[in-house]
Short mmCIF file of C-alpha atoms and ligand atoms in Angstrom, two decimals:
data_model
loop_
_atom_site.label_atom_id
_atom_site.label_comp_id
_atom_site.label_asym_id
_atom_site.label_seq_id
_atom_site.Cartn_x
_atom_site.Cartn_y
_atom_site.Cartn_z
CA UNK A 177 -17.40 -11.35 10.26
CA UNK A 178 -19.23 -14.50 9.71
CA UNK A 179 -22.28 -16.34 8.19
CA UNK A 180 -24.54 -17.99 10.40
CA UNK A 181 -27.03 -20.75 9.75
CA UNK A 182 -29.67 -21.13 12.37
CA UNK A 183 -30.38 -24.49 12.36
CA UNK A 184 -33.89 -24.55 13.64
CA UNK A 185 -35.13 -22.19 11.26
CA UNK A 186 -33.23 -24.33 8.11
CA UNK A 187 -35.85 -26.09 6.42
CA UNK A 188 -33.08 -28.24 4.56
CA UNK A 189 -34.15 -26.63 1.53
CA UNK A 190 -30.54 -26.97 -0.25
CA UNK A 191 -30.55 -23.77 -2.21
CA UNK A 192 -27.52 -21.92 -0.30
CA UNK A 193 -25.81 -25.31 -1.85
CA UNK A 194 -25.58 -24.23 -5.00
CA UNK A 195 -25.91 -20.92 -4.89
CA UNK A 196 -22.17 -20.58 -2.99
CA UNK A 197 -19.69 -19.95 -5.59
CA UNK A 198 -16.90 -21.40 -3.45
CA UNK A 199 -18.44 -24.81 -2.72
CA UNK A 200 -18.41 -23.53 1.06
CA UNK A 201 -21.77 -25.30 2.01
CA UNK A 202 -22.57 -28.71 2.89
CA UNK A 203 -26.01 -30.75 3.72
CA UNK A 204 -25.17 -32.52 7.46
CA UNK A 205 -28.84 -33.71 9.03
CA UNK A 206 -30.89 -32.55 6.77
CA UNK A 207 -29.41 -28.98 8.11
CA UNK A 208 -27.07 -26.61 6.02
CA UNK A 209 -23.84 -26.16 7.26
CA UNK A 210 -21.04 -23.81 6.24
CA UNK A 211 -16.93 -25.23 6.05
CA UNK A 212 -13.87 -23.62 6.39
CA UNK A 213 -14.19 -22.33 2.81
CA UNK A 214 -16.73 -19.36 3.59
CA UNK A 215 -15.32 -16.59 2.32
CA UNK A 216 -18.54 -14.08 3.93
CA UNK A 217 -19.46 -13.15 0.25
CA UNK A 218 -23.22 -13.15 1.50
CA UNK A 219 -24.81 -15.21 -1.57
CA UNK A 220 -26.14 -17.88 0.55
CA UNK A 221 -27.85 -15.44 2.99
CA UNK A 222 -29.62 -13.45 -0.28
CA UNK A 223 -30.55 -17.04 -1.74
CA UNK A 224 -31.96 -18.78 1.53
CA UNK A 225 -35.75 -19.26 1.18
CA UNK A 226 -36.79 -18.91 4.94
CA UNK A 227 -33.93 -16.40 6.07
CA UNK A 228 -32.69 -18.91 7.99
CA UNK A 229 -28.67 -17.62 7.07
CA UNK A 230 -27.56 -14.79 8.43
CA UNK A 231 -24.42 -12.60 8.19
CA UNK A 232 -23.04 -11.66 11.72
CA UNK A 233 -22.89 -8.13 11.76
CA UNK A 234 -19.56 -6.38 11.53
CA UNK A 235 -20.81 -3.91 14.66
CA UNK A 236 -21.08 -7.13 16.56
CA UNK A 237 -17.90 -9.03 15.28
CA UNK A 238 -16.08 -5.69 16.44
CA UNK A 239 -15.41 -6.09 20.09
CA UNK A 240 -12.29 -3.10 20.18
CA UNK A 241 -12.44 -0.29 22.61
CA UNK A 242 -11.24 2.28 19.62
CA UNK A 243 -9.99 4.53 22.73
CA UNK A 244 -7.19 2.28 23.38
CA UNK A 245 -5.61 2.77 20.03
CA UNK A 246 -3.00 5.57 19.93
CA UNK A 247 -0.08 6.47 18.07
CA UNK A 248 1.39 6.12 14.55
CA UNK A 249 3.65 3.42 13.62
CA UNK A 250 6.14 2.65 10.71
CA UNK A 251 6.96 -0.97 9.80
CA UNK A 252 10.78 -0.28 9.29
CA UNK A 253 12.53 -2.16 6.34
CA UNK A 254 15.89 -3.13 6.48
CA UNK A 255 18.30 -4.87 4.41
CA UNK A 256 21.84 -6.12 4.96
CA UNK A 257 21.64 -3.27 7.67
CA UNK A 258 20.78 -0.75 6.06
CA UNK A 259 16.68 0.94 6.57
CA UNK A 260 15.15 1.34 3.26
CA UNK A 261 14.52 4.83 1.82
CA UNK A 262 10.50 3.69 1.98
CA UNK A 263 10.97 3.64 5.84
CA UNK A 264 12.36 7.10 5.79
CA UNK A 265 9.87 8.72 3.59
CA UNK A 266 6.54 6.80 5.86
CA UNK A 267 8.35 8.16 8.63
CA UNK A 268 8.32 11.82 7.02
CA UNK A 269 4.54 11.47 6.55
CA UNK A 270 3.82 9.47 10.03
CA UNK A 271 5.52 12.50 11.56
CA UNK A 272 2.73 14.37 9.97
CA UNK A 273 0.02 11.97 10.74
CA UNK A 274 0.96 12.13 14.69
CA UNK A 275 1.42 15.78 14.84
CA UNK A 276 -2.37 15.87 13.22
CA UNK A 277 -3.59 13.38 15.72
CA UNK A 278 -1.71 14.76 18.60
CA UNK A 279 -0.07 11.56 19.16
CA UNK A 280 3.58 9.57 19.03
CA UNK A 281 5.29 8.41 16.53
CA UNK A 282 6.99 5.16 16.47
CA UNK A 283 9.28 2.88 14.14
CA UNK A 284 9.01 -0.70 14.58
CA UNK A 285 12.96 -2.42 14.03
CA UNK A 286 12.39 -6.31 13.70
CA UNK A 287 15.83 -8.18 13.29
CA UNK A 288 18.86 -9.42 14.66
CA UNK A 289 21.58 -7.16 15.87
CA UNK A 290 19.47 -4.31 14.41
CA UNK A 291 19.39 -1.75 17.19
CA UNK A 292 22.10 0.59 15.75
CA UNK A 293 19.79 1.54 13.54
CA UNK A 294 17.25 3.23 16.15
CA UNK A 295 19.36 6.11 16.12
CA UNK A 296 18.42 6.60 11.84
CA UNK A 297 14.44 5.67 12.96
CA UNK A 298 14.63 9.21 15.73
CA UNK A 299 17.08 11.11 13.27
CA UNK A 300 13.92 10.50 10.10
CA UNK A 301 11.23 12.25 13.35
CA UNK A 302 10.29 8.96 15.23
CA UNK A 303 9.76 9.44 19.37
CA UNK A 304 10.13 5.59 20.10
CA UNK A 305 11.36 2.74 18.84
CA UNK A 306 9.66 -0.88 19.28
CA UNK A 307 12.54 -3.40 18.79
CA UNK A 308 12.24 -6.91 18.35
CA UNK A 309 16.04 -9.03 18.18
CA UNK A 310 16.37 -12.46 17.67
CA UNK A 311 18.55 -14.83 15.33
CA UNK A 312 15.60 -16.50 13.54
CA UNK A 313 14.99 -12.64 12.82
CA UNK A 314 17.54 -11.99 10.40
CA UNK A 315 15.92 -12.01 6.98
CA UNK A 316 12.32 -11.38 6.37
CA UNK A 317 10.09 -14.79 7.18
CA UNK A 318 6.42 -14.39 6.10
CA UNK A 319 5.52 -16.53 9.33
CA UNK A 320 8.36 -14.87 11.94
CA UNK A 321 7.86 -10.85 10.92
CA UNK A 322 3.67 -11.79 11.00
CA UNK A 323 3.68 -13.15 14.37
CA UNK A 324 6.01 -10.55 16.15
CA UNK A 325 4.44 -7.57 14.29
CA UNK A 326 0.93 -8.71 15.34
CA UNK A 327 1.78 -9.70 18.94
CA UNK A 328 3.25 -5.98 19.18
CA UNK A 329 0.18 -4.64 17.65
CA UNK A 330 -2.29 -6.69 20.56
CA UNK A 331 -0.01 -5.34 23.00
CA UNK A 332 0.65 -1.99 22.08
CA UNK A 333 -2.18 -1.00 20.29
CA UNK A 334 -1.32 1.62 17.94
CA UNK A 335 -3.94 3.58 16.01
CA UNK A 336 -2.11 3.64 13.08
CA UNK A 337 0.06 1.77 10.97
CA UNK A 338 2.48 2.77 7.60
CA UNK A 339 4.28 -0.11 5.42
CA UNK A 340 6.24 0.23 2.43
CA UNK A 341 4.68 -1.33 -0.15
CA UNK A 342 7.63 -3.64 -1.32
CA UNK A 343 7.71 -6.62 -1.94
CA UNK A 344 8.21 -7.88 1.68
CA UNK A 345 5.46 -4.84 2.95
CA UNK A 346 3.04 -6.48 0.27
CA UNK A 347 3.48 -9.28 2.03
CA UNK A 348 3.32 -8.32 5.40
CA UNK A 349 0.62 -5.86 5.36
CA UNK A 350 -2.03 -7.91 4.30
CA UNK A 351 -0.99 -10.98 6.97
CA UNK A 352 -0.91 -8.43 9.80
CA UNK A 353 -3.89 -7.20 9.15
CA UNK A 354 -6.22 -10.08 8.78
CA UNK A 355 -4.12 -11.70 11.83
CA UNK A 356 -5.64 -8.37 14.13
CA UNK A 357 -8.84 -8.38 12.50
CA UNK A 358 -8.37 -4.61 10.60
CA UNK A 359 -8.18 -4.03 7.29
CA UNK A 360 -5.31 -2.54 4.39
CA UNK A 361 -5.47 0.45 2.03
CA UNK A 362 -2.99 -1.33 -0.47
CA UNK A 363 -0.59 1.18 -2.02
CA UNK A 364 -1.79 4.00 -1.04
CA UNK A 365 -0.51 7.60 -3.23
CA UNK A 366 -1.79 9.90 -0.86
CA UNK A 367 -2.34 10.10 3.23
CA UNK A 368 -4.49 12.59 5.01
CA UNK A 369 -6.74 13.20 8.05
CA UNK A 370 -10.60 13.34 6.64
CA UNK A 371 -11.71 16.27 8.43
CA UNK A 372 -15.50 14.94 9.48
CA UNK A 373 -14.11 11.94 11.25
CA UNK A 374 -10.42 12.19 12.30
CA UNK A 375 -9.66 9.48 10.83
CA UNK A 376 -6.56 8.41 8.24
CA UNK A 377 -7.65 9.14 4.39
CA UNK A 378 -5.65 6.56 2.83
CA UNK A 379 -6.33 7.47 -0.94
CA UNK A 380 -5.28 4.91 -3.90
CA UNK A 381 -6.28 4.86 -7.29
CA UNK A 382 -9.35 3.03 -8.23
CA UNK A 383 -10.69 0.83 -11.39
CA UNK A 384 -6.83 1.06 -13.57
CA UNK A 385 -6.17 4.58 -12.43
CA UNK A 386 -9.21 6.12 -13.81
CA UNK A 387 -10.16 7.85 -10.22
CA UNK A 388 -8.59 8.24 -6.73
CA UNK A 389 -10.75 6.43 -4.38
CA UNK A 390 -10.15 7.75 -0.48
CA UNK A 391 -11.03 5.06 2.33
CA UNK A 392 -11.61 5.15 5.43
CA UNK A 393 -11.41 2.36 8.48
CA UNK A 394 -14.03 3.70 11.00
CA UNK A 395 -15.00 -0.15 12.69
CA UNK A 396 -11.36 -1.61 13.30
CA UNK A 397 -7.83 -0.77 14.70
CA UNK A 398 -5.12 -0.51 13.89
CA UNK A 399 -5.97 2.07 10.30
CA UNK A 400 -3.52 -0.19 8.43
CA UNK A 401 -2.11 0.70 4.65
CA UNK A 402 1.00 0.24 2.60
CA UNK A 403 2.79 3.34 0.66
CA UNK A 404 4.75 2.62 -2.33
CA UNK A 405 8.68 3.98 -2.43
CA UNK A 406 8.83 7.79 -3.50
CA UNK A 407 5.39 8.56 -2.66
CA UNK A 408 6.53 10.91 -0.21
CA UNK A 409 10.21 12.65 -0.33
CA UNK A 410 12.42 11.51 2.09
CA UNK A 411 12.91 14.26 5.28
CA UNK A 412 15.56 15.98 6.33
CA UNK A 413 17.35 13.98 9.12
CA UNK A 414 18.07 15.53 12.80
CA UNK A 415 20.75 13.07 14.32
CA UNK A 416 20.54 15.18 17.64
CA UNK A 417 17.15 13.81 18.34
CA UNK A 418 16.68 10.68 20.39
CA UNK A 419 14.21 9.24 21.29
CA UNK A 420 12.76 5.99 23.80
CA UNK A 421 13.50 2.44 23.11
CA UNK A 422 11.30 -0.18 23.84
CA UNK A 423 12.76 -4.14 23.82
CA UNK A 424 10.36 -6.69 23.19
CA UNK A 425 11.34 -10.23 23.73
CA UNK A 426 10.42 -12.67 20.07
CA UNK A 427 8.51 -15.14 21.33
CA UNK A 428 8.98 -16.63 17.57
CA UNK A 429 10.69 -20.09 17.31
CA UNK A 430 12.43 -21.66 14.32
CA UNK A 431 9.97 -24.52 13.99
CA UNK A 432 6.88 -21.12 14.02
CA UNK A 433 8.96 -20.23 10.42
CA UNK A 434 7.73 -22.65 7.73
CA UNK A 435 9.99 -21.47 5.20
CA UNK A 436 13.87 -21.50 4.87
CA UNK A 437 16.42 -18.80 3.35
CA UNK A 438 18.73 -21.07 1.38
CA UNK A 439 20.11 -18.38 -0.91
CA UNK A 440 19.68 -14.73 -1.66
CA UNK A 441 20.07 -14.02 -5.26
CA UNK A 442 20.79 -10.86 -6.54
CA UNK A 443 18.93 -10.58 -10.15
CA UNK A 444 18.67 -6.70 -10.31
CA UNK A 445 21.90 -4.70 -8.81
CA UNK A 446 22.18 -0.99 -8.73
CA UNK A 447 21.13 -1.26 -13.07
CA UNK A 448 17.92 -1.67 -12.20
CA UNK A 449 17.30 0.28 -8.82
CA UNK A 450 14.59 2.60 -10.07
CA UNK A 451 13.06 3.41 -6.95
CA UNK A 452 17.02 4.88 -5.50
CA UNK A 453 17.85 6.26 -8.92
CA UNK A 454 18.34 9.89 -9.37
CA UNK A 455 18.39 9.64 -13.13
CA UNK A 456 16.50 7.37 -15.47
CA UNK A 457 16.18 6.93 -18.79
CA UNK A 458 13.25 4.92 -20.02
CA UNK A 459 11.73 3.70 -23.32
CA UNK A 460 9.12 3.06 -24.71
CA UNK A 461 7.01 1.20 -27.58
CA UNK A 462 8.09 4.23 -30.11
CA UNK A 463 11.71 2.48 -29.33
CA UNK A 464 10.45 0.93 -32.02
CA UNK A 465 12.22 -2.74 -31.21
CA UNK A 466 14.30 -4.59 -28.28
CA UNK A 467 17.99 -4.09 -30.36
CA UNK A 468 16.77 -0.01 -30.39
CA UNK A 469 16.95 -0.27 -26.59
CA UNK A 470 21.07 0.32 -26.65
CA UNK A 471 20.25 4.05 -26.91
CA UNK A 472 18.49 3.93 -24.00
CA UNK A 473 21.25 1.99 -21.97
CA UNK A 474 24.06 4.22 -23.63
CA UNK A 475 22.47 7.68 -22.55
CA UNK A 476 21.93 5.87 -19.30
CA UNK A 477 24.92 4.80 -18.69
CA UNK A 478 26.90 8.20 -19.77
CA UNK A 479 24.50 9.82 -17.77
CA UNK A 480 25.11 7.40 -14.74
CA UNK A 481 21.70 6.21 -14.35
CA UNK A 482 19.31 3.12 -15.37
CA UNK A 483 16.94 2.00 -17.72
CA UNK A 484 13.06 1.80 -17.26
CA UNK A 485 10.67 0.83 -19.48
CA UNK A 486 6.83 1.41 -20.09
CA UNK A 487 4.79 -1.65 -20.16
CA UNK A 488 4.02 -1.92 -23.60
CA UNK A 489 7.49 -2.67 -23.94
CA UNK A 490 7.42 -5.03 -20.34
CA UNK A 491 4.32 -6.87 -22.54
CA UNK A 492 6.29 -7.45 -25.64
CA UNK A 493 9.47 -8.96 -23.93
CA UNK A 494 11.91 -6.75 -24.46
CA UNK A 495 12.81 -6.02 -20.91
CA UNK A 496 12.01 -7.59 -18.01
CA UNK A 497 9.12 -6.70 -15.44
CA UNK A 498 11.63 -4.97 -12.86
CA UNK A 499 12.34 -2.39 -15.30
CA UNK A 500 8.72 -1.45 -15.65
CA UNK A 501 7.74 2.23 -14.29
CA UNK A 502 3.83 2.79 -13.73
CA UNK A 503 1.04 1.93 -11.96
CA UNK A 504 1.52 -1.57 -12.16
CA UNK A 505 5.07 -1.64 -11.99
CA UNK A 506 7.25 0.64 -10.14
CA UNK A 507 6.70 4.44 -8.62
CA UNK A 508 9.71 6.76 -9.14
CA UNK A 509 10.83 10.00 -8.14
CA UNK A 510 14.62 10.94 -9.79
CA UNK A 511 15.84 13.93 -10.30
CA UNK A 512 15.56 13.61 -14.18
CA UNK A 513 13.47 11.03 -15.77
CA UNK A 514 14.02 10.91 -19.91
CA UNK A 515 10.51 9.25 -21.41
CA UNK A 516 11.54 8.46 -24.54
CA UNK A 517 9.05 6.75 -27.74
CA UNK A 518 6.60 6.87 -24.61
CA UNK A 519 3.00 7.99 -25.19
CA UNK A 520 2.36 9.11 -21.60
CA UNK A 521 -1.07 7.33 -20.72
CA UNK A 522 -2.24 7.49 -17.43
CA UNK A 523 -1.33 4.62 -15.53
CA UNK A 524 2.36 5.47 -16.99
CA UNK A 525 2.36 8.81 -15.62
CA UNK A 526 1.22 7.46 -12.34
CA UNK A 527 4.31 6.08 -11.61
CA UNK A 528 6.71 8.45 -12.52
CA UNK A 529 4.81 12.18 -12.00
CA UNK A 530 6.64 13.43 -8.85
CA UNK A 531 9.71 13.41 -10.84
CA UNK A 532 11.69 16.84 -10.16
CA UNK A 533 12.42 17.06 -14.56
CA UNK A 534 10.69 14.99 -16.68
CA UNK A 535 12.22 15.04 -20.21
CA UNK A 536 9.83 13.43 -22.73
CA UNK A 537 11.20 13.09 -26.38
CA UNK A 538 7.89 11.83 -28.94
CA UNK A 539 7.55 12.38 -32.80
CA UNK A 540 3.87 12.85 -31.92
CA UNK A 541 3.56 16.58 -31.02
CA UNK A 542 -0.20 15.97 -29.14
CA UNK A 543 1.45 12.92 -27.42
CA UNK A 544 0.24 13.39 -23.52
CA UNK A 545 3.59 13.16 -22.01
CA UNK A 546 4.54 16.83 -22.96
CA UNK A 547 1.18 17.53 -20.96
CA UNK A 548 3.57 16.50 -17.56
CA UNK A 549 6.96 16.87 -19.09
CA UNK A 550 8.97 20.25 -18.28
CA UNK A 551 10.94 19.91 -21.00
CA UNK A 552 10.34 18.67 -24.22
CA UNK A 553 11.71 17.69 -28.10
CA UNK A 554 9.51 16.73 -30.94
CA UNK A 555 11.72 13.87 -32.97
CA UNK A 556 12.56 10.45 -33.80
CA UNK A 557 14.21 8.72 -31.04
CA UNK A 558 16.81 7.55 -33.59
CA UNK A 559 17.78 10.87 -34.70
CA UNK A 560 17.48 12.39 -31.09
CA UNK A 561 19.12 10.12 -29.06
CA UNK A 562 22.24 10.15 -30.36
CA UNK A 563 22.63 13.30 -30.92
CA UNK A 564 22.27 13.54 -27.11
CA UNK A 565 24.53 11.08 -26.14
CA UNK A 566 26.95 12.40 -28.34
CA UNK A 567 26.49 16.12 -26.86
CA UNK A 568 26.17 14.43 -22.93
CA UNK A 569 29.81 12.65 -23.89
CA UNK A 570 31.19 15.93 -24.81
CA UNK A 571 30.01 18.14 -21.76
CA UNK A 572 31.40 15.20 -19.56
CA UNK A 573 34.86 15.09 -21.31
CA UNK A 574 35.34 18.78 -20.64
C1 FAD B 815 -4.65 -1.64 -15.36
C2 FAD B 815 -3.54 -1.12 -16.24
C3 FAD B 815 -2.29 -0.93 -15.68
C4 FAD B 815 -1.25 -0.44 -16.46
N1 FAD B 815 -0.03 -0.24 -15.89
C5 FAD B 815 0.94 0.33 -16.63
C6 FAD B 815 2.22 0.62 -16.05
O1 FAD B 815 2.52 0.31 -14.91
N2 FAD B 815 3.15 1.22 -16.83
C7 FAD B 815 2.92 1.57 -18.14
O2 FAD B 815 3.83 2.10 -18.79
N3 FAD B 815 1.73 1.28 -18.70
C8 FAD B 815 0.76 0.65 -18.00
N4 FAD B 815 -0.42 0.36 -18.60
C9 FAD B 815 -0.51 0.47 -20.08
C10 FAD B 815 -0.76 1.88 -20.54
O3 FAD B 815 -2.16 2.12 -20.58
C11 FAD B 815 -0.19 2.06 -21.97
O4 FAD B 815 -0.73 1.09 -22.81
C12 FAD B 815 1.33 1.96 -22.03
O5 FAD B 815 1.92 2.81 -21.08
C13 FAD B 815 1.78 2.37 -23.44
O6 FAD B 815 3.15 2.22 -23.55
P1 FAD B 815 3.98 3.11 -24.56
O7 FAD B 815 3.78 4.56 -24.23
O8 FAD B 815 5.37 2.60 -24.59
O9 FAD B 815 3.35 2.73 -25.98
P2 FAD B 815 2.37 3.53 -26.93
O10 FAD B 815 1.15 3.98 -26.21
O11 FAD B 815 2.21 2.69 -28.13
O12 FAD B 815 3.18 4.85 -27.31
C14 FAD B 815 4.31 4.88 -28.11
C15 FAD B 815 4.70 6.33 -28.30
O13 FAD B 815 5.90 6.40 -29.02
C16 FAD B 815 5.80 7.43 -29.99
N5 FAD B 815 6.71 7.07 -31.07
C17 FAD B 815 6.55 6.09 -32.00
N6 FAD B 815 7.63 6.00 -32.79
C18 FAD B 815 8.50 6.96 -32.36
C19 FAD B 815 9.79 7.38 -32.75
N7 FAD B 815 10.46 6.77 -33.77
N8 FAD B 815 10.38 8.42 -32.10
C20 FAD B 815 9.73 9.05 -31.09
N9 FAD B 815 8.50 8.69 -30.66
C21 FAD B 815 7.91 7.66 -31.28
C22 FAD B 815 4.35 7.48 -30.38
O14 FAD B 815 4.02 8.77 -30.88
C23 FAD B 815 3.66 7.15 -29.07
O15 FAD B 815 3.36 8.34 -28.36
C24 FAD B 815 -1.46 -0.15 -17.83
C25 FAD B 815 -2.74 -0.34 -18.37
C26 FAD B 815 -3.76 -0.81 -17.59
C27 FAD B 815 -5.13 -1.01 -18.19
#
């Protein structure tokens, strides 16, 4: 999309100068003229006098042959490796996706030295692999994974495309798209076909959690949207399937990657691994203060799993952002997930629903959390707390 000033109609008028919030219009010959700094927000066209500025249309800016498009696609992250669980779980749900659509699906492996794990991407229900090798591949690059993922996309055209919504798929996602011209459902907590149109329903919530908004892409290609980590459960893995591989050559040099790796550093270890953890134990503002928080880490620890927090207690200091469970931090799914001095609003629960148990422990009997908790106990956290420990340390020394 783009605004368009047709110069013989501009009277040189100067009102779409100040009426463009970003400064993106300039006076050249008496004649308006927009600058790289158009963003297509549209307030110069609604302010222009003579109608002289005019918004191309999207139909227009669309050139794609939608036909072409075909197949599902997961971006698969990998570490030191190893594919993330996120990978496995999009690759559940793609499986899904293609069945619906009658179509492949594919994982897309960008690395170096990375092919062993092809045979993990057709185990997790993928029918081909798109596999990009090369040294400059190694670790993530903003710049390297953009332009290989978006030359595959021109090339290959798939209809659809899944992304973990990590940190690296945050920042991926976004760059591919706007790169191929599509857009991004960002972290998306449900995937469907809408039945009218075919198309993906990416759904996400909307305006702090208060509603699930579903969108659709009808106009571009590929349907593009990142998933956060335990959205979906991970499948059940079939190592006899196989599947085809398809080598792509990186046409990505060093000098193409404006940004260097000069150390990893590892400020969260398996302590903090909410999204892996099978058990956590997480407090809350009815902790009542940061030095309260050693209950938390002892039951944790007996019970061999890590702390979260909610972000009441994120906002006051007392831990630090990466322990933070909710819709603006991170979504779990453990086996057993202890809320503890948590009040159980909304944009908590979002994050930490599809929990298997959810233990909530809250003096306040009409606190929300026992409204999604299977189990729960009415009590000060100071009083309950260690009397669980003390009962967990027992049943283990037995
Ligand atoms: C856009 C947006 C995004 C947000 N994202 C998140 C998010 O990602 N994660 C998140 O957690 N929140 C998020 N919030 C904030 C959320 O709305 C709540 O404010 C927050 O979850 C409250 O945290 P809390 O339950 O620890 O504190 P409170 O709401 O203050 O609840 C404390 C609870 O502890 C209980 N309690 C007090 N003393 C004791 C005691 N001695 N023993 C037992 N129980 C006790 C109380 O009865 C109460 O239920 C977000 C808000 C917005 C607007």
């Amino acid at each position: 999309m783009a605004v368009i000033v047709n110069k013989e109609e501009c009277i040189g008028c100067s009102a779409c100068i100040s009426a463009c919030p970003f400064g993106a219009m300039v006076m050249e010959a008496d004649k308006a003229c927009i600058t790289d700094a158009c963003t297509v927000c549209g307030a110069c066209v609604d302010t222009c006098p003579v109608n002289a500025i005019t918004k191309e249309s999207e139909q227009a800016a669309v050139k794609i042959d939608k036909a072409e498009y075909k197949d599902v696609w997961v971006f698969i992250e990998q570490i030191d490796g190893q594919v993330k669980n996120v990978s496995h779980e999009l690759l559940g749900e793609g499986r899904k996706l293609a069945d619906a659509m009658g179509e492949q699906l594919a994982g897309v492996i960008i690395g170096d030295e990375v092919e062993a794990l092809s045979k993990e991407v057709f185990a997790s229900g993928a029918d081909k692999v798109y596999l990009v090798e090369a040294s400059e591949l190694k670790n993530y690059s903003t710049d390297g994974y953009t332009t290989v993922f978006a030359g595959l996309i021109n090339t290959y055209k798939p209809s659809v495309i899944l992304i973990g919504a990590t940190n690296d798929g945050r920042d991926l996602g976004p760059r591919v798209a706007c790169r191929v011209g599509t857009g991004l459902t960002a972290d998306c907590t449900n995937l469907g076909i809408d039945e009218q149109t075919g198309l993906v329903a990416w759904t996400r919530p909307a305006f702090g959690g208060n509603i699930m908004a579903t969108i659709l892409c009808p106009e571009h290609r590929p349907q593009m949207g990142t998933v956060r980590p335990k959205v979906f459960k991970r499948p059940e893995q079939d190592f006899s399937k196989s599947g085809e591989i398809i080598r792509v050559a990186s046409k990505v040099k060093g000098q193409g990657i404006r940004t260097r790796l000069l150390e990893l550093v590892k400020v969260c270890t398996t302590s903090c691994n909410l999204e892996e953890a099978e058990i956590i134990v997480s407090g809350g503002r009815g902790m009542g203060k940061p030095e309260n928080f050693r209950l938390i880490e002892e039951l944790a620890d007996v019970l061999g799993g890590v702390v979260g927090a909610s972000r009441a207690v994120v906002d006051a200091g007392w831990k630090p952002h990466y322990h933070q469970v909710g819709q603006t931090g991170k979504t779990v799914g453990p086996k057993v997930y202890f809320a503890c001095g948590i009040s159980g609003a909304i944009q908590h629960v979002a994050g930490m629903s599809s929990s298997d148990i959810i233990i909530a422990i809250n003096k306040d009997a009409d606190a929300p959390i026992f409204k999604v908790a299977d189990y729960g106990i009415i009590g000060d956290v100071a009083e309950v707390l260690p009397a669980l420990i003390e009962e967990f340390k027992k049943a283990k020394a037995c």
